């Protein structure tokens, strides 16, 4: 499949079958993340792989909305960035997440980004970032960008139409 074909195939998937996401799948997804470019080659992004069902259920409760898919996911990757290492940690983490979503899609695995940075947790006066620091023993200098859920789609998600480049989003020459 060419890259545009893969980009058309990737969609946010929030419901999954019981088919296992194996160590080999996770290995390839992590390799995709670790191949991402990084501002000034500082590589501030790090990854916490979660497979334990109880921990996935607790991840699902991070936010009041937008993280519930993690309960049924086969696995999750929590993406954290060392903001002391790079001021571009958000961009770097985001590229890693994108690479992982694409590698997952290439293997037929569905994924969904659950935003953590700048989000409230389901607990009063606790940010989603603070909730995960406590839950996962994340050292203080790291910030949590997002959690990526992973699992085989329970229904065929189909694929996106190839977009038309004659789009109001695209400006040529000047705005
Ligand atoms: C930065 C970012 C944050 C997102 N946060 C969430 C989220 O917290 N929960 C969720 O269910 N989906 C989240 N999504 C998925 C979007 O809802 C999804 O990408 C969008 O609806 C477009 O659908 P598609 O991914 O199938 O193309 C997020 C996506 C991005 C890029």
mmCIF file of C-alpha atoms and ligand atoms in Angstrom:
data_model
loop_
_atom_site.group_PDB
_atom_site.id
_atom_site.type_symbol
_atom_site.label_atom_id
_atom_site.label_comp_id
_atom_site.label_asym_id
_atom_site.label_seq_id
_atom_site.Cartn_x
_atom_site.Cartn_y
_atom_site.Cartn_z
ATOM 1 C CA UNK A 1 0.000 0.000 0.000
ATOM 2 C CA UNK A 2 1.356 3.464 -0.848
ATOM 3 C CA UNK A 3 1.453 6.191 1.796
ATOM 4 C CA UNK A 4 -1.677 7.994 0.559
ATOM 5 C CA UNK A 5 -3.508 4.667 0.672
ATOM 6 C CA UNK A 6 -2.414 4.185 4.276
ATOM 7 C CA UNK A 7 -3.419 7.752 5.195
ATOM 8 C CA UNK A 8 -6.868 7.086 3.735
ATOM 9 C CA UNK A 9 -7.138 3.907 5.775
ATOM 10 C CA UNK A 10 -6.225 5.476 9.123
ATOM 11 C CA UNK A 11 -9.256 6.531 11.090
ATOM 12 C CA UNK A 12 -9.847 7.020 14.805
ATOM 13 C CA UNK A 13 -11.115 3.665 16.081
ATOM 14 C CA UNK A 14 -12.801 3.513 19.456
ATOM 15 C CA UNK A 15 -14.334 0.025 19.597
ATOM 16 C CA UNK A 16 -12.277 -3.130 19.349
ATOM 17 C CA UNK A 17 -12.470 -6.902 19.076
ATOM 18 C CA UNK A 18 -10.730 -9.236 21.548
ATOM 19 C CA UNK A 19 -8.021 -10.088 18.988
ATOM 20 C CA UNK A 20 -4.681 -9.626 20.747
ATOM 21 C CA UNK A 21 -2.299 -6.807 19.979
ATOM 22 C CA UNK A 22 0.896 -8.823 20.206
ATOM 23 C CA UNK A 23 4.393 -7.933 21.389
ATOM 24 C CA UNK A 24 5.451 -7.940 17.739
ATOM 25 C CA UNK A 25 2.743 -5.406 16.862
ATOM 26 C CA UNK A 26 3.754 -3.211 19.796
ATOM 27 C CA UNK A 27 7.410 -3.528 18.804
ATOM 28 C CA UNK A 28 6.721 -2.230 15.295
ATOM 29 C CA UNK A 29 4.528 0.586 16.608
ATOM 30 C CA UNK A 30 7.323 1.670 18.975
ATOM 31 C CA UNK A 31 9.880 1.472 16.168
ATOM 32 C CA UNK A 32 7.675 3.814 14.120
ATOM 33 C CA UNK A 33 7.624 6.255 17.044
ATOM 34 C CA UNK A 34 11.375 6.031 17.542
ATOM 35 C CA UNK A 35 11.976 6.775 13.844
ATOM 36 C CA UNK A 36 10.240 10.169 14.129
ATOM 37 C CA UNK A 37 12.175 13.350 13.476
ATOM 38 C CA UNK A 38 12.941 15.592 16.448
ATOM 39 C CA UNK A 39 13.637 19.299 16.757
ATOM 40 C CA UNK A 40 17.408 19.779 17.113
ATOM 41 C CA UNK A 41 17.591 15.999 17.539
ATOM 42 C CA UNK A 42 16.849 16.347 21.269
ATOM 43 C CA UNK A 43 14.343 13.440 21.285
ATOM 44 C CA UNK A 44 12.267 14.452 24.341
ATOM 45 C CA UNK A 45 9.449 11.940 23.727
ATOM 46 C CA UNK A 46 9.214 8.756 25.816
ATOM 47 C CA UNK A 47 6.630 5.997 25.859
ATOM 48 C CA UNK A 48 4.820 3.958 28.496
ATOM 49 C CA UNK A 49 3.290 0.769 27.101
ATOM 50 C CA UNK A 50 0.241 -0.422 29.030
ATOM 51 C CA UNK A 51 -1.185 -3.930 28.505
ATOM 52 C CA UNK A 52 -2.561 -4.799 31.910
ATOM 53 C CA UNK A 53 -6.399 -4.855 31.822
ATOM 54 C CA UNK A 54 -6.805 -3.247 35.211
ATOM 55 C CA UNK A 55 -4.442 -0.435 34.262
ATOM 56 C CA UNK A 56 -6.215 0.044 30.897
ATOM 57 C CA UNK A 57 -9.499 0.435 32.822
ATOM 58 C CA UNK A 58 -7.902 3.084 35.001
ATOM 59 C CA UNK A 59 -6.537 4.868 31.932
ATOM 60 C CA UNK A 60 -10.074 4.846 30.522
ATOM 61 C CA UNK A 61 -11.209 6.812 33.572
ATOM 62 C CA UNK A 62 -8.612 9.567 33.065
ATOM 63 C CA UNK A 63 -11.132 11.994 31.569
ATOM 64 C CA UNK A 64 -14.900 12.351 31.923
ATOM 65 C CA UNK A 65 -15.140 12.062 28.131
ATOM 66 C CA UNK A 66 -12.745 11.072 25.378
ATOM 67 C CA UNK A 67 -10.789 8.280 27.068
ATOM 68 C CA UNK A 68 -13.439 5.560 27.554
ATOM 69 C CA UNK A 69 -12.203 3.620 24.504
ATOM 70 C CA UNK A 70 -9.140 2.559 26.516
ATOM 71 C CA UNK A 71 -11.225 0.173 28.622
ATOM 72 C CA UNK A 72 -11.633 -2.285 25.750
ATOM 73 C CA UNK A 73 -8.340 -1.539 23.988
ATOM 74 C CA UNK A 74 -5.803 -4.323 23.519
ATOM 75 C CA UNK A 75 -3.004 -1.998 24.588
ATOM 76 C CA UNK A 76 -2.148 1.649 24.992
ATOM 77 C CA UNK A 77 0.919 3.813 24.633
ATOM 78 C CA UNK A 78 1.152 6.865 26.878
ATOM 79 C CA UNK A 79 3.313 9.492 25.210
ATOM 80 C CA UNK A 80 5.235 11.801 27.530
ATOM 81 C CA UNK A 81 7.687 14.586 26.758
ATOM 82 C CA UNK A 82 10.588 15.972 28.725
ATOM 83 C CA UNK A 83 9.888 19.704 28.513
ATOM 84 C CA UNK A 84 13.292 20.471 30.073
ATOM 85 C CA UNK A 85 15.000 18.655 27.234
ATOM 86 C CA UNK A 86 13.218 20.470 24.397
ATOM 87 C CA UNK A 87 10.797 23.371 23.940
ATOM 88 C CA UNK A 88 9.426 21.463 20.935
ATOM 89 C CA UNK A 89 8.347 18.453 23.015
ATOM 90 C CA UNK A 90 4.688 18.858 21.995
ATOM 91 C CA UNK A 91 5.531 18.761 18.298
ATOM 92 C CA UNK A 92 7.936 15.868 18.786
ATOM 93 C CA UNK A 93 5.398 13.824 20.772
ATOM 94 C CA UNK A 94 2.730 14.567 18.162
ATOM 95 C CA UNK A 95 4.872 13.269 15.318
ATOM 96 C CA UNK A 96 5.586 10.093 17.313
ATOM 97 C CA UNK A 97 1.841 9.642 17.837
ATOM 98 C CA UNK A 98 1.180 10.120 14.129
ATOM 99 C CA UNK A 99 3.863 7.608 13.170
ATOM 100 C CA UNK A 100 2.378 5.087 15.612
ATOM 101 C CA UNK A 101 -1.161 5.574 14.269
ATOM 102 C CA UNK A 102 0.072 4.978 10.738
ATOM 103 C CA UNK A 103 2.122 1.895 11.637
ATOM 104 C CA UNK A 104 -0.882 0.516 13.517
ATOM 105 C CA UNK A 105 -3.157 1.165 10.520
ATOM 106 C CA UNK A 106 -0.666 -0.572 8.247
ATOM 107 C CA UNK A 107 -1.090 -3.741 10.374
ATOM 108 C CA UNK A 108 -4.898 -3.408 10.458
ATOM 109 C CA UNK A 109 -4.833 -2.169 14.054
ATOM 110 C CA UNK A 110 -7.149 0.678 14.973
ATOM 111 C CA UNK A 111 -5.992 3.489 17.208
ATOM 112 C CA UNK A 112 -7.320 6.637 18.797
ATOM 113 C CA UNK A 113 -5.495 9.627 20.264
ATOM 114 C CA UNK A 114 -6.824 10.602 23.674
ATOM 115 C CA UNK A 115 -5.694 14.143 24.447
ATOM 116 C CA UNK A 116 -4.164 14.675 27.892
ATOM 117 C CA UNK A 117 -2.240 17.952 27.702
ATOM 118 C CA UNK A 118 -4.486 20.882 28.742
ATOM 119 C CA UNK A 119 -7.350 18.577 29.688
ATOM 120 C CA UNK A 120 -9.163 18.109 33.024
ATOM 121 C CA UNK A 121 -9.323 14.681 34.618
ATOM 122 C CA UNK A 122 -12.514 13.011 35.779
ATOM 123 C CA UNK A 123 -11.477 13.945 39.351
ATOM 124 C CA UNK A 124 -12.274 17.379 40.702
ATOM 125 C CA UNK A 125 -9.376 19.871 40.588
ATOM 126 C CA UNK A 126 -7.011 17.287 39.102
ATOM 127 C CA UNK A 127 -5.677 17.708 35.585
ATOM 128 C CA UNK A 128 -5.491 14.690 33.288
ATOM 129 C CA UNK A 129 -1.717 15.161 33.347
ATOM 130 C CA UNK A 130 -1.638 15.027 37.180
ATOM 131 C CA UNK A 131 -3.937 11.975 37.223
ATOM 132 C CA UNK A 132 -1.529 10.071 34.977
ATOM 133 C CA UNK A 133 1.589 11.223 36.832
ATOM 134 C CA UNK A 134 0.158 9.613 39.960
ATOM 135 C CA UNK A 135 -1.219 6.519 38.249
ATOM 136 C CA UNK A 136 1.928 5.721 36.252
ATOM 137 C CA UNK A 137 4.686 7.116 38.540
ATOM 138 C CA UNK A 138 5.791 9.591 35.892
ATOM 139 C CA UNK A 139 8.691 11.818 37.028
ATOM 140 C CA UNK A 140 7.903 15.527 37.414
ATOM 141 C CA UNK A 141 9.937 16.856 34.477
ATOM 142 C CA UNK A 142 7.754 14.970 31.998
ATOM 143 C CA UNK A 143 4.415 16.176 30.667
ATOM 144 C CA UNK A 144 1.841 13.847 29.184
ATOM 145 C CA UNK A 145 0.798 14.672 25.641
ATOM 146 C CA UNK A 146 -1.680 11.900 24.898
ATOM 147 C CA UNK A 147 -2.590 8.248 25.248
ATOM 148 C CA UNK A 148 -2.848 6.163 22.105
ATOM 149 C CA UNK A 149 -5.349 3.316 22.337
ATOM 150 C CA UNK A 150 -4.721 0.241 20.181
ATOM 151 C CA UNK A 151 -6.949 -2.627 19.133
ATOM 152 C CA UNK A 152 -8.399 -4.418 16.138
ATOM 153 C CA UNK A 153 -11.513 -2.589 14.855
ATOM 154 C CA UNK A 154 -14.767 -4.367 15.648
ATOM 155 C CA UNK A 155 -16.280 -3.161 12.367
ATOM 156 C CA UNK A 156 -14.582 -2.502 9.056
ATOM 157 C CA UNK A 157 -13.912 1.241 9.219
ATOM 158 C CA UNK A 158 -13.602 1.581 5.451
ATOM 159 C CA UNK A 159 -11.382 4.318 4.117
ATOM 160 C CA UNK A 160 -11.498 8.039 3.491
ATOM 161 C CA UNK A 161 -12.056 9.623 0.114
ATOM 162 C CA UNK A 162 -8.949 10.981 -1.524
ATOM 163 C CA UNK A 163 -9.245 14.745 -0.793
ATOM 164 C CA UNK A 164 -9.472 17.329 -3.544
ATOM 165 C CA UNK A 165 -6.539 19.761 -3.418
ATOM 166 C CA UNK A 166 -8.868 22.424 -4.826
ATOM 167 C CA UNK A 167 -9.934 23.080 -1.236
ATOM 168 C CA UNK A 168 -10.602 26.304 0.702
ATOM 169 C CA UNK A 169 -7.990 25.024 3.196
ATOM 170 C CA UNK A 170 -5.246 25.320 0.602
ATOM 171 C CA UNK A 171 -3.858 28.702 -0.436
ATOM 172 C CA UNK A 172 -1.462 29.146 -3.290
ATOM 173 C CA UNK A 173 1.125 31.905 -3.383
ATOM 174 C CA UNK A 174 -0.489 33.974 -0.613
ATOM 175 C CA UNK A 175 -3.556 33.714 1.648
HETATM 176 C C1 LIG B 1 -4.682 16.340 18.905
HETATM 177 C C2 LIG B 1 -5.830 15.349 18.889
HETATM 178 C C3 LIG B 1 -6.542 15.120 20.037
HETATM 179 C C4 LIG B 1 -7.587 14.173 20.042
HETATM 180 N N1 LIG B 1 -8.194 13.886 21.221
HETATM 181 C C5 LIG B 1 -9.155 12.936 21.247
HETATM 182 C C6 LIG B 1 -9.720 12.533 22.485
HETATM 183 O O1 LIG B 1 -9.358 13.006 23.553
HETATM 184 N N2 LIG B 1 -10.656 11.554 22.462
HETATM 185 C C7 LIG B 1 -11.088 10.973 21.284
HETATM 186 O O2 LIG B 1 -11.964 10.108 21.334
HETATM 187 N N3 LIG B 1 -10.546 11.340 20.095
HETATM 188 C C8 LIG B 1 -9.583 12.290 20.046
HETATM 189 N N4 LIG B 1 -8.991 12.615 18.862
HETATM 190 C C9 LIG B 1 -9.450 11.987 17.612
HETATM 191 C C10 LIG B 1 -10.268 12.973 16.771
HETATM 192 O O3 LIG B 1 -11.563 13.071 17.316
HETATM 193 C C11 LIG B 1 -10.290 12.480 15.313
HETATM 194 O O4 LIG B 1 -8.984 12.489 14.804
HETATM 195 C C12 LIG B 1 -11.180 13.337 14.427
HETATM 196 O O5 LIG B 1 -12.537 13.186 14.782
HETATM 197 C C13 LIG B 1 -11.029 12.967 12.946
HETATM 198 O O6 LIG B 1 -11.307 11.600 12.736
HETATM 199 P P1 LIG B 1 -10.232 10.597 12.133
HETATM 200 O O7 LIG B 1 -9.100 10.472 13.113
HETATM 201 O O8 LIG B 1 -10.988 9.297 11.964
HETATM 202 O O9 LIG B 1 -9.740 11.155 10.830
HETATM 203 C C14 LIG B 1 -7.949 13.518 18.841
HETATM 204 C C15 LIG B 1 -7.229 13.777 17.686
HETATM 205 C C16 LIG B 1 -6.172 14.651 17.705
HETATM 206 C C17 LIG B 1 -5.357 14.870 16.444
#
